[in-house]
Coordinates of C-alpha atoms in Angstrom, one line a residue:
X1 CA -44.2 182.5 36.3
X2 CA -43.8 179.4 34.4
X3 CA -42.3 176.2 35.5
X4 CA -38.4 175.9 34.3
X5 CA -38.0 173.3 32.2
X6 CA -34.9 170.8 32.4
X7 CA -33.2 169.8 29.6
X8 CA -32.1 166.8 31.9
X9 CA -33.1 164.8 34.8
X10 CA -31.4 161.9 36.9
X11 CA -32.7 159.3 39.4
X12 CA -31.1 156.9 41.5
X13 CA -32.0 155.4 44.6
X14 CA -28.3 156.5 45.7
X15 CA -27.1 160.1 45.5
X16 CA -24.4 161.3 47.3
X17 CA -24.3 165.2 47.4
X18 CA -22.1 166.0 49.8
X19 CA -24.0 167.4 52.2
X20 CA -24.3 164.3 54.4
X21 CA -22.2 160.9 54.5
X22 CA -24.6 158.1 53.5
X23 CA -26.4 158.4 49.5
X24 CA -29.9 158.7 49.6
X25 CA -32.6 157.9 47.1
X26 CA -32.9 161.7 44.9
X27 CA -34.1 162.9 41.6
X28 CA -32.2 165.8 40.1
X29 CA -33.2 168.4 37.5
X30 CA -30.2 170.1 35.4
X31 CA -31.3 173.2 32.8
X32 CA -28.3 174.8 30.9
X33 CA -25.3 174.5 33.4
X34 CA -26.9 174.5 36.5
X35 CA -28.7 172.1 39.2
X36 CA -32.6 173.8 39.6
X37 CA -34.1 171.3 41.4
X38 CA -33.3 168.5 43.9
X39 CA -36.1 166.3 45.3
X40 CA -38.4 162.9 44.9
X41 CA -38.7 161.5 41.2
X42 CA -42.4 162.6 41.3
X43 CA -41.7 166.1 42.6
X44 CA -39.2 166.2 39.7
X45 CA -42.2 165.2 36.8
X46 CA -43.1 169.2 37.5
X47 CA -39.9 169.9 35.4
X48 CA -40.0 167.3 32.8
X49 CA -41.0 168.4 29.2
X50 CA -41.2 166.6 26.1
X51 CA -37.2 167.2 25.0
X52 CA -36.1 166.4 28.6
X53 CA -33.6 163.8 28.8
X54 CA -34.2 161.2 31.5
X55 CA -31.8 159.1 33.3
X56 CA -33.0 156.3 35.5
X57 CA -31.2 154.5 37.6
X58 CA -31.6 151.7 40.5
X59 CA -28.3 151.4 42.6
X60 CA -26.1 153.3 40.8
X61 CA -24.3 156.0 42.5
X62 CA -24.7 159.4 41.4
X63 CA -22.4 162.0 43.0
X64 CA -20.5 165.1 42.4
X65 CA -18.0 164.9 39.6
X66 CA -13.8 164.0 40.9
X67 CA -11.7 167.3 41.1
X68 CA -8.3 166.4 41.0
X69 CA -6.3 168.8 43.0
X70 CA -2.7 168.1 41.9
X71 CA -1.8 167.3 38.4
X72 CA 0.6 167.9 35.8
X73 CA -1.9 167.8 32.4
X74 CA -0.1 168.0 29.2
X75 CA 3.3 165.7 31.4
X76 CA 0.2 163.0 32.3
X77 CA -0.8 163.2 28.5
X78 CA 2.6 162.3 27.3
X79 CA 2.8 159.7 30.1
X80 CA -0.5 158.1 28.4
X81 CA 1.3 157.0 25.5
X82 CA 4.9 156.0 26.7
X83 CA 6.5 153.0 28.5
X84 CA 4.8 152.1 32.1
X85 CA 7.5 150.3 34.1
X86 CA 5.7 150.1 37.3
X87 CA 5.7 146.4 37.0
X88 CA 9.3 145.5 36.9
X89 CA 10.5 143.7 39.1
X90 CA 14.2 143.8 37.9
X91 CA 16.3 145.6 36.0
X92 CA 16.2 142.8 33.6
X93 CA 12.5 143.4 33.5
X94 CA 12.4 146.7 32.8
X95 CA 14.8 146.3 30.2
X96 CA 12.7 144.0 28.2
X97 CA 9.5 146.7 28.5
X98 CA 11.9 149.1 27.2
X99 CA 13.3 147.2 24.5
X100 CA 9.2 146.2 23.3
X101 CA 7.8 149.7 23.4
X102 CA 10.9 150.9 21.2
X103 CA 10.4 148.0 18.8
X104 CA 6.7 148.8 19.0
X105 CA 7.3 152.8 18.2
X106 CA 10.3 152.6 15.3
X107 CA 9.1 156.4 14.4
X108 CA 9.2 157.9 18.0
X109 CA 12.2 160.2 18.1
X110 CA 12.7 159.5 21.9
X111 CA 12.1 156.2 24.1
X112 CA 10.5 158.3 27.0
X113 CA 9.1 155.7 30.2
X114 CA 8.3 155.6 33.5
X115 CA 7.2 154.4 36.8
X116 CA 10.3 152.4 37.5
X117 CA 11.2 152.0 41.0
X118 CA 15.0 149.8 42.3
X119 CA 13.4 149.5 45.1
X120 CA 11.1 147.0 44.5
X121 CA 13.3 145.2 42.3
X122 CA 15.9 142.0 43.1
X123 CA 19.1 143.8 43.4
X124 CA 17.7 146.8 45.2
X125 CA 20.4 148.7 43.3
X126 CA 20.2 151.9 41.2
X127 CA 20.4 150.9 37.7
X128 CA 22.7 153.1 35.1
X129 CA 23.1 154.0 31.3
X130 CA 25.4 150.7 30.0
X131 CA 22.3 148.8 30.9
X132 CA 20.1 150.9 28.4
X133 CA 23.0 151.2 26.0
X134 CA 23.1 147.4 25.5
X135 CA 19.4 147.6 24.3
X136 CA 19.1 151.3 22.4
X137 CA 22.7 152.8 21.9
X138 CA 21.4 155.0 18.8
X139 CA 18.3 156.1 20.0
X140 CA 17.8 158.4 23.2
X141 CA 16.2 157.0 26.0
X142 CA 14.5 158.7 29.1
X143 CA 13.1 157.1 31.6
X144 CA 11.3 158.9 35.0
X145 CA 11.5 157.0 38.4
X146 CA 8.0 156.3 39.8
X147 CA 8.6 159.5 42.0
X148 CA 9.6 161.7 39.1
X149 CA 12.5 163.1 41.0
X150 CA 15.0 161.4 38.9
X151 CA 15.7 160.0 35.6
X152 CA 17.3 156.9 34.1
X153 CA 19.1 157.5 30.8
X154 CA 21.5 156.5 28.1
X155 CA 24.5 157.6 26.6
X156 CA 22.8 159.0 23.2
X157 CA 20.3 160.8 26.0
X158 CA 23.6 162.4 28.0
X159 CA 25.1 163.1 24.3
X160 CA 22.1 164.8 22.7
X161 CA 21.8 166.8 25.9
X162 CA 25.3 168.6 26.3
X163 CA 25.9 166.5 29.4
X164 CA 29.9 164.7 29.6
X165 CA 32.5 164.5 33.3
X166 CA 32.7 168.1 33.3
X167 CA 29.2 169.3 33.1
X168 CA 28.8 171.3 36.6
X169 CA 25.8 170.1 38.8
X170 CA 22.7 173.2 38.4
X171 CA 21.3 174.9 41.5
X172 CA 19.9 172.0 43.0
X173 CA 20.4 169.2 40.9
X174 CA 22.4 166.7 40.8
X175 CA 24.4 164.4 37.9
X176 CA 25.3 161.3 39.4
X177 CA 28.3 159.8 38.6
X178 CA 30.5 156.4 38.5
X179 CA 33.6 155.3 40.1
X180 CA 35.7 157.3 37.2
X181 CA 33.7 160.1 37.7
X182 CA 31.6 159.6 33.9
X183 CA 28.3 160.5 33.9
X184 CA 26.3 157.0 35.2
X185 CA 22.8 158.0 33.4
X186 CA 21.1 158.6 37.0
X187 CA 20.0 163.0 37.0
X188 CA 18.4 164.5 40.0
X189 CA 16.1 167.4 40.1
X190 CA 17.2 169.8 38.0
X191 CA 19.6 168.0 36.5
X192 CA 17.1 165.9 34.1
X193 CA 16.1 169.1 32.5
X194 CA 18.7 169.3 30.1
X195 CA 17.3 166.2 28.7
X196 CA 13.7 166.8 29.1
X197 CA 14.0 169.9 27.4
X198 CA 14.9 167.7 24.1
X199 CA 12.5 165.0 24.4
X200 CA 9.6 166.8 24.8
X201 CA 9.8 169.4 21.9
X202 CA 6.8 169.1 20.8
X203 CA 4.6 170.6 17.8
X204 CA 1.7 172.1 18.1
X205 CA -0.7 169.6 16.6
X206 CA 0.6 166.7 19.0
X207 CA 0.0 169.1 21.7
X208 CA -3.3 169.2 20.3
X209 CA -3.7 165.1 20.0
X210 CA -2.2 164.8 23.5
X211 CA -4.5 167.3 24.8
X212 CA -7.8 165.6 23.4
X213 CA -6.4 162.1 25.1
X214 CA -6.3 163.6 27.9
X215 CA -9.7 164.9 27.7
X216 CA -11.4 162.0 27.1
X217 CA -9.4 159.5 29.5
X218 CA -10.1 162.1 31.9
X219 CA -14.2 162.2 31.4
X220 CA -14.5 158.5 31.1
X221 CA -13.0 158.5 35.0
X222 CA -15.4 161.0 36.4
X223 CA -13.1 163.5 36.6
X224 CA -14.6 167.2 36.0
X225 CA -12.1 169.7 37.3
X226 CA -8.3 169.5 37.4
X227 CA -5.4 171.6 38.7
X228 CA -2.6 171.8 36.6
X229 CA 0.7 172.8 38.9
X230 CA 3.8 173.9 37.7
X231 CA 6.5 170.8 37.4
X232 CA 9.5 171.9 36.3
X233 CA 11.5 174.6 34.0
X234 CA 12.1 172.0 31.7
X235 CA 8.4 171.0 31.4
X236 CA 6.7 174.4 30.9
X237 CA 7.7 173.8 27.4
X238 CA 4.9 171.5 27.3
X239 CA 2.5 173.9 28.8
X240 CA 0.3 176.1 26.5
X241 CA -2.5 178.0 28.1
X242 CA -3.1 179.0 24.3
X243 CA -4.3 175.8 23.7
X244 CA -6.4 175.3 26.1
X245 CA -8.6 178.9 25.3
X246 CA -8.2 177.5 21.5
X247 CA -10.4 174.1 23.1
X248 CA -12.8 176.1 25.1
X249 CA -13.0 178.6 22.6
X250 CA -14.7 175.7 20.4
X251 CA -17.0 174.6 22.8
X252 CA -14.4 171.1 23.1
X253 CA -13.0 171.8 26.7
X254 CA -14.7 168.7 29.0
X255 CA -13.3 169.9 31.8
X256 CA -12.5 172.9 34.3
X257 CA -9.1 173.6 34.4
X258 CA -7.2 175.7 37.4
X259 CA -3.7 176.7 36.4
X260 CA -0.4 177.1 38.8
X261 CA 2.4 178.5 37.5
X262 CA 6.1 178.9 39.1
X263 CA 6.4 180.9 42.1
X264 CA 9.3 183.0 41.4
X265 CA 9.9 186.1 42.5
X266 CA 8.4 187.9 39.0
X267 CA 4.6 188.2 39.4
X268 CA 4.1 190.4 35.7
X269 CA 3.7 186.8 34.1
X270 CA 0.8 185.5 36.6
X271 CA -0.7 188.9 37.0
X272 CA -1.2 188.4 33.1
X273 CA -2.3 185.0 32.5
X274 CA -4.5 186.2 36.1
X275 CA -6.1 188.9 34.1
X276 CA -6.8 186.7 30.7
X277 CA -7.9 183.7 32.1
X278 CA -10.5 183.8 34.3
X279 CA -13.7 181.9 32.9
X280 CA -15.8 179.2 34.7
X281 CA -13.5 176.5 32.4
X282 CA -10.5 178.0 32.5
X283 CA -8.6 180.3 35.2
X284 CA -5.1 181.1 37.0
X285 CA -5.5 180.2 40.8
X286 CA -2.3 180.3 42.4
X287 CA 1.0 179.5 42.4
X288 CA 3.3 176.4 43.1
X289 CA 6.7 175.8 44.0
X290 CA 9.3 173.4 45.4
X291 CA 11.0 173.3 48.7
X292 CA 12.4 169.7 48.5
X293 CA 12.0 166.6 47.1
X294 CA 11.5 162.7 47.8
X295 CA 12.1 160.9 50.8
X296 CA 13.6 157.2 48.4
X297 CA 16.5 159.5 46.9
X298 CA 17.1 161.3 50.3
X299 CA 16.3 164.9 48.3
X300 CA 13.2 165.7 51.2
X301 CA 14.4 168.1 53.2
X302 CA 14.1 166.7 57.1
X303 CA 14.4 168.3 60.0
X304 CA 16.5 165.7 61.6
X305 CA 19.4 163.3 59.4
X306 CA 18.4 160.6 57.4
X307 CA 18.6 157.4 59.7
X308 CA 20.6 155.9 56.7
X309 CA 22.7 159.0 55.9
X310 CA 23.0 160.7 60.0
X311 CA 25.2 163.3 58.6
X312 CA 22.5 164.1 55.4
X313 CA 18.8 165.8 56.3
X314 CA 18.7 167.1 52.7
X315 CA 17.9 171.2 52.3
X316 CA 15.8 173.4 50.4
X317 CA 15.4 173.9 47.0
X318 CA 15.8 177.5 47.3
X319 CA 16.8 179.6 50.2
X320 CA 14.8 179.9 53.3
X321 CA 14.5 183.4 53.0
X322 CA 14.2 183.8 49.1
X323 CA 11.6 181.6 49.7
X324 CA 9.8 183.7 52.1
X325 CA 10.1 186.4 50.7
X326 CA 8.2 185.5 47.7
X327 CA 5.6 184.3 49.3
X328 CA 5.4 187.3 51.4
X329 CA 5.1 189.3 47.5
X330 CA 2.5 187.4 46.1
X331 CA 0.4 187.5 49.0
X332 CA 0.6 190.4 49.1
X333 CA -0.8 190.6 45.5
X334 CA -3.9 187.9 46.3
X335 CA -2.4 185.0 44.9
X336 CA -2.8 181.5 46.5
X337 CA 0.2 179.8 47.1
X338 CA 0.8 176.1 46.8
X339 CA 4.5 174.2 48.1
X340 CA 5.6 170.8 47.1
X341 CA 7.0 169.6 50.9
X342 CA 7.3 166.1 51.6
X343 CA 9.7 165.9 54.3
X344 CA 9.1 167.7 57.9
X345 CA 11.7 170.2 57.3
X346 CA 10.2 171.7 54.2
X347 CA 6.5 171.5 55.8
X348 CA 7.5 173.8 58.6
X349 CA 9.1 175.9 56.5
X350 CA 6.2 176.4 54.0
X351 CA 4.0 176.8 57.5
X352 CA 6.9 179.4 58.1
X353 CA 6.4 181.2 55.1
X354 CA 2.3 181.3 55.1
X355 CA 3.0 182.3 58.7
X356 CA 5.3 185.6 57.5
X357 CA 2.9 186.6 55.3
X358 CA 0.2 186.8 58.1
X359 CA 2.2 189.0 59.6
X360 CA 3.5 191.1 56.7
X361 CA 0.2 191.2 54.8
X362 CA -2.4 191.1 57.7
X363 CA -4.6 187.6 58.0
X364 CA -6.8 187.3 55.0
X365 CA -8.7 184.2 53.5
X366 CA -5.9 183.4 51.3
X367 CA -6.3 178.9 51.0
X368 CA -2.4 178.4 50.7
X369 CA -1.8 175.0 50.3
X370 CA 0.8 172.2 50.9
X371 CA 1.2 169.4 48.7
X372 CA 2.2 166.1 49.5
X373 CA 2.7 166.0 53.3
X374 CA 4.6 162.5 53.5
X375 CA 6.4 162.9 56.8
X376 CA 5.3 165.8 59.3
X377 CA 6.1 166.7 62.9
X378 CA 3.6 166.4 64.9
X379 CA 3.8 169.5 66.3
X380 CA 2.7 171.1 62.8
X381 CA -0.5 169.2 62.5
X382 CA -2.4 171.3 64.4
X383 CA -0.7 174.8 62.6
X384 CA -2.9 174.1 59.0
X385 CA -6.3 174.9 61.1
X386 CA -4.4 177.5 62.5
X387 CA -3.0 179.1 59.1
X388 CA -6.1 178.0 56.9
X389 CA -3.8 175.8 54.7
X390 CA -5.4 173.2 52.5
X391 CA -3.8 169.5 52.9
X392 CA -3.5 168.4 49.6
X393 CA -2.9 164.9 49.6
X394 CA -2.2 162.3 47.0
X395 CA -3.2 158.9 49.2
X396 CA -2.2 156.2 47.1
X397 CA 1.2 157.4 46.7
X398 CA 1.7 155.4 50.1
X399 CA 1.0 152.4 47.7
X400 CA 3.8 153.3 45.1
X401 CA 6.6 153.5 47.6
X402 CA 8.0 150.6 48.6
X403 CA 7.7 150.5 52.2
X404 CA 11.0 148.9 54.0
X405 CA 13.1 151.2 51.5
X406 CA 11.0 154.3 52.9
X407 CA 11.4 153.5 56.3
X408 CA 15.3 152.6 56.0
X409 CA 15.1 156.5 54.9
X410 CA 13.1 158.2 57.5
X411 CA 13.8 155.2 60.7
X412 CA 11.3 154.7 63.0
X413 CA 10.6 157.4 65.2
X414 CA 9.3 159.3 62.0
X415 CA 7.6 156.6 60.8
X416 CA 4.2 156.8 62.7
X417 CA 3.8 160.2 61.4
X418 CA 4.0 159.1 57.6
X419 CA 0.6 160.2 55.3
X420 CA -1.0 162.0 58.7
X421 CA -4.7 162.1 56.3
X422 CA -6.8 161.5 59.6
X423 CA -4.4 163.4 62.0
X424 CA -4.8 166.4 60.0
X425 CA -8.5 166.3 59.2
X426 CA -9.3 165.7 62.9
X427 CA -6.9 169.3 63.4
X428 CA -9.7 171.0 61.4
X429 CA -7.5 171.1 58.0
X430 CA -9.4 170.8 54.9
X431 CA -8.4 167.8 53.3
X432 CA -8.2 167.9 49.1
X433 CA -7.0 164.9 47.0
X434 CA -5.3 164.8 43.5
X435 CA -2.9 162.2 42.1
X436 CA -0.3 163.9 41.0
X437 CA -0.5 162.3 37.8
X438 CA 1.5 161.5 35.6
X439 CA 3.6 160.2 38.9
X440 CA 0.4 158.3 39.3
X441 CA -2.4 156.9 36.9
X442 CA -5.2 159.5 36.8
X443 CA -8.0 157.2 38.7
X444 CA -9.8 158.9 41.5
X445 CA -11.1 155.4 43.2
X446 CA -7.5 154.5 43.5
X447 CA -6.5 157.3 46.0
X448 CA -10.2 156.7 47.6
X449 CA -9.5 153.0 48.0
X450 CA -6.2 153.8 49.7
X451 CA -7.4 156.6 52.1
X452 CA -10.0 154.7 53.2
X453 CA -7.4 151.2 53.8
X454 CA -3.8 152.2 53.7
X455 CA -2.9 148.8 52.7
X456 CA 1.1 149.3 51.7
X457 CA 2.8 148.4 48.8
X458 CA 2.7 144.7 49.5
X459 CA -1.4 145.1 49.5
X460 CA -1.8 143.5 52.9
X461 CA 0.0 145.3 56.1
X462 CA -2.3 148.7 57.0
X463 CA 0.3 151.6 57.2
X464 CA 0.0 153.4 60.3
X465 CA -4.2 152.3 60.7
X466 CA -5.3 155.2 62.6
X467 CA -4.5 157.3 59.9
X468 CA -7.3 155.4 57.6
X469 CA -10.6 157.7 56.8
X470 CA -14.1 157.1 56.1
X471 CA -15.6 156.6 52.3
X472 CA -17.5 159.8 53.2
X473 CA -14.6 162.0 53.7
X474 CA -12.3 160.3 51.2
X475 CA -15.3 161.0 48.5
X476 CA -15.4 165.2 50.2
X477 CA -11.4 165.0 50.1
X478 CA -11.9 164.4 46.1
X479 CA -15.2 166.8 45.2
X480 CA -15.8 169.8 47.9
X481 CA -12.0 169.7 49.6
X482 CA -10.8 170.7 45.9
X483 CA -13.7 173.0 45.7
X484 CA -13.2 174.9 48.9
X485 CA -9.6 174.9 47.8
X486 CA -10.2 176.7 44.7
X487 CA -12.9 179.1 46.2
X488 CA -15.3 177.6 44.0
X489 CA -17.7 176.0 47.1
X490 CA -20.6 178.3 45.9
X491 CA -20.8 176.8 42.4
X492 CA -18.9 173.3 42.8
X493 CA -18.3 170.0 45.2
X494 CA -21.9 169.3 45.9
X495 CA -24.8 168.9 44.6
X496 CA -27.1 171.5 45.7
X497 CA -29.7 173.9 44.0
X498 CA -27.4 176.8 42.0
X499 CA -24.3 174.7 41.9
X500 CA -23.1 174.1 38.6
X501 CA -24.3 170.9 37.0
X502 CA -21.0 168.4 37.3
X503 CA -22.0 165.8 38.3
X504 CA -21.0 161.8 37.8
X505 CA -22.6 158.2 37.9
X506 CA -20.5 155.4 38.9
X507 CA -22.0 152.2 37.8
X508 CA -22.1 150.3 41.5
X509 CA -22.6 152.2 45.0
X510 CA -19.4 152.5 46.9
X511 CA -21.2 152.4 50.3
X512 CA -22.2 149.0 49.6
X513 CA -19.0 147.5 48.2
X514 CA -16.1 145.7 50.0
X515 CA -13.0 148.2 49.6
X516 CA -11.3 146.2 47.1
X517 CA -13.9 146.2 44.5
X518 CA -13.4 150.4 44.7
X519 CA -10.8 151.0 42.5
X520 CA -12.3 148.8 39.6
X521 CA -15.7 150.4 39.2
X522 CA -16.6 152.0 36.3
X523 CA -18.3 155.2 35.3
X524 CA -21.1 154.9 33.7
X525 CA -21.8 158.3 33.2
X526 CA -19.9 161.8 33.6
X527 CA -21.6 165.4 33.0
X528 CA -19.8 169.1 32.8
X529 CA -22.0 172.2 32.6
X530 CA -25.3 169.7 32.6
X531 CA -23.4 168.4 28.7
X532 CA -22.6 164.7 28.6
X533 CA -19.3 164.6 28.0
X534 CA -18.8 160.8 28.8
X535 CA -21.0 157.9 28.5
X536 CA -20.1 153.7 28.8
X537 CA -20.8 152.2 25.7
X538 CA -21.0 154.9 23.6
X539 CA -17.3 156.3 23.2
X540 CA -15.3 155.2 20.2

């Protein structure tokens, strides 16, 4: 039999597959899609040929590509090109970023924004529509707090969207109101879809533009594989599964994309987009839902009261048992299951729920998941081992909540038991990383960098230490915890003989760098299916 022949081959003195926690000096020979050989750079030569493509490298890190485990794609596409107001530090401030990108955008229909957070800002205080009215009373306006829980809007917003003193609240929402009882341009939760559901009405074609933004942003990060959960009602307008087939259809999809749609009680819609989507690039895995939702605007659902509302713990977005009983149903019917459950209440009851459909369904290897994870009892750490539920964990979002304001919330007997990352990987849970983006910016090395410090907010007191984890498993928590989460360990996560050929070069070796310098290295190079799909210095 002859030799196989790669059609690429990469060196570096520092590879990190996976398979052990320090990089080592490895040679790597990729032909089609897959990895066929791993060894020295001279045991390599055997598979060179003349068209081979050879990548040398001294330092440079080479390790498996970033599989994001919790996104929202075409919401983080739009988020790429509207108004960041993570840097305000008043409502003055955020004001005046408003008031540049509308100038800058005369076309744009809607002034859509986000990131904003009152907590970190002077007055501490919720701001409200007469604020935005001053600086866009003609043109809508909305504006997603850095949690994306809430919104912030104006009057044209409330107008355009059918919402005035008498519109009821929805099933959990909320539309908060002022002292005379008018609409004060703050919506919880299902209340902002009325307005989303305007704002983003998209064509076809800037789905299309979005969607190649997206694509590229995403490759020149490292990132190879995404999960793209179900947000809201309001936002499914925005997803098209269509779309995506249309990209890998024409050989233009850079990336592998796992899709989550709503759990709801009707399993014909995911049973069909299960049968018609199931390639190596694009395929249903599961299903995602909410049980609660942030701890800043007292919507996590606790199992004790807030310590700054005692007669307030929040509650579920649906009921207990509705929400059992789905997930009894489509456990039934194989399908992975993935809960949004920041506060301790809504963890035990997802636990609860993977836990009745052991017992309905029989124990099978089912990798149910729980997103988020912000404040758990401890006696639930020990119950994802147990259960064989994934942690899915978005680190640096310990980094976009301002600290005192959490802890005001939550008081401090809960506080030690805020982001548990090591607890739970010492319980045996598998630990998978995402960032949840467009609620964060789609960088992998920022969640690394915070997993591996937990500096705060203010960049310098370590929340809860003991809860920090190694380079090594932050790095797993980002390539094989995703993997394993997806039941793709056989063909992604590491870099072994067989595995398919994602793979990544960072352009300075994270072992050898102070933690700080993490989040600003670059990526040199980024491959999917053994194709180049990004490389510095050559995009544009």
């Amino acid at each position: 039999m002859s030799q196989q022949i790669a059609d690429v081959i990469l060196s570096s003195n520092n590879v990190f597959t996976g398979l052990s926690d320090r990089p080592r000096p490895a040679s790597i020979a990729i032909a089609a899609n897959k990895i066929i050989a791993i060894g020295t750079a001279e045991e390599m030569k055997a598979y060179a040929g003349d068209a081979t493509k050879m990548y040398t490298f001294t330092d440079q890190l080479i390790m498996p590509g970033f599989h994001d485990f919790h996104l929202h794609l075409m919401d983080g596409a739009v988020s790429m090109t509207t108004a960041n107001l993570f840097s305000a530090s008043s409502l003055e401030e955020a004001l005046e970023i408003v008031r540049d990108y509308a100038e800058s955008h005369p076309d744009a229909a809607w002034i859509v924004g986000s990131s904003w957070d009152s907590g970190y800002w002077d007055s501490q205080q919720l701001p409200d529509r007469t604020a935005l009215d001053r600086i866009l009373p003609d043109r809508p306006a909305l504006l997603f707090h850095a949690e994306g829980h809430y919104v912030w809007v104006n009057s044209k917003a409330l107008e355009i969207a059918g919402i005035h003193r008498d519109t009821p609240n929805p099933p959990y929402g909320i539309i908060g109101k002022d002292e005379n009882g008018e609409p004060d341009g703050i919506l919880y939760e299902k209340a902002m879809d009325a307005v989303i559901r305007h704002a983003y009405d998209f064509t076809k074609e800037q789905k299309r533009e979005l969607f190649t933004s997206f694509l590229s942003y995403a490759a020149s990060l490292g990132i190879t594989s995404v999960h793209d959960l179900f947000a809201t009602e309001s936002m499914e307008m925005l997803y098209d599964y269509e779309l995506y087939k249309e990209f890998e259809d024409s050989g233009e999809l850079t990336i592998r994309i796992h899709v989550w749609p709503a759990l709801n009680g009707n399993l014909d819609y995911p049973k069909q987009v299960r049968e018609k989507y199931q390639s190596d690039k694009l395929r249903l895995s599961g299903l995602k839902q909410f049980i609660d939702g942030v701890v800043t605007a007292r919507t996590a659902y606790m199992l004790e009261p807030y310590a700054d509302q005692p007669d307030w713990r929040g509650e579920p977005s649906f009921p207990e048992e509705t929400i059992k009983e789905w997930v009894v149903e489509a456990d039934k019917e194989g399908f992975s299951i993935r809960f949004h459950a920041i506060g301790d209440g809504a963890i035990r009851l997802a636990l609860d729920a993977y836990e009745a459909a052991q017992k309905a369904n029989g124990v099978r290897d089912s990798r149910h998941s729980i997103e988020h994870i912000e404040v758990i009892h401890p006696d639930d750490i020990h119950r994802f081992q147990k259960l064989g539920v994934t942690a899915s964990m978005q680190p640096n979002h310990m980094g976009m909540s301002e600290r005192g304001v959490y802890t005001e919330r939550i008081g401090m007997e809960r506080e030690p038991y805020v982001f548990s990352t090591h607890s739970l990987q010492r319980a045996g849970a598998t630990l998978a990383f995402g960032t949840d983006c467009p609620i964060d910016g789609l960088n992998p090395l920022q969640q690394i960098y915070r997993a591996v410090t937990r500096f705060d907010n203010g960049g310098e007191a370590v929340w809860n230490p003991e809860q920090c984890i190694t380079l090594a498993d932050a790095l797993k928590a980002y390539t094989a915890g995703p993997a394993f989460g997806s039941f793709r360990e056989h063909e992604l996560g590491t870099l072994e003989v067989g595995k398919l050929a994602d793979l990544i070069v960072l352009e300075q070796n994270l072992f050898a760098l102070p933690a700080e310098a993490i989040p600003e290295t670059n990526v040199l190079l980024t491959l999917v299916d053994g194709k180049v799909v990004f490389e510095k210095g050559t995009e544009g």
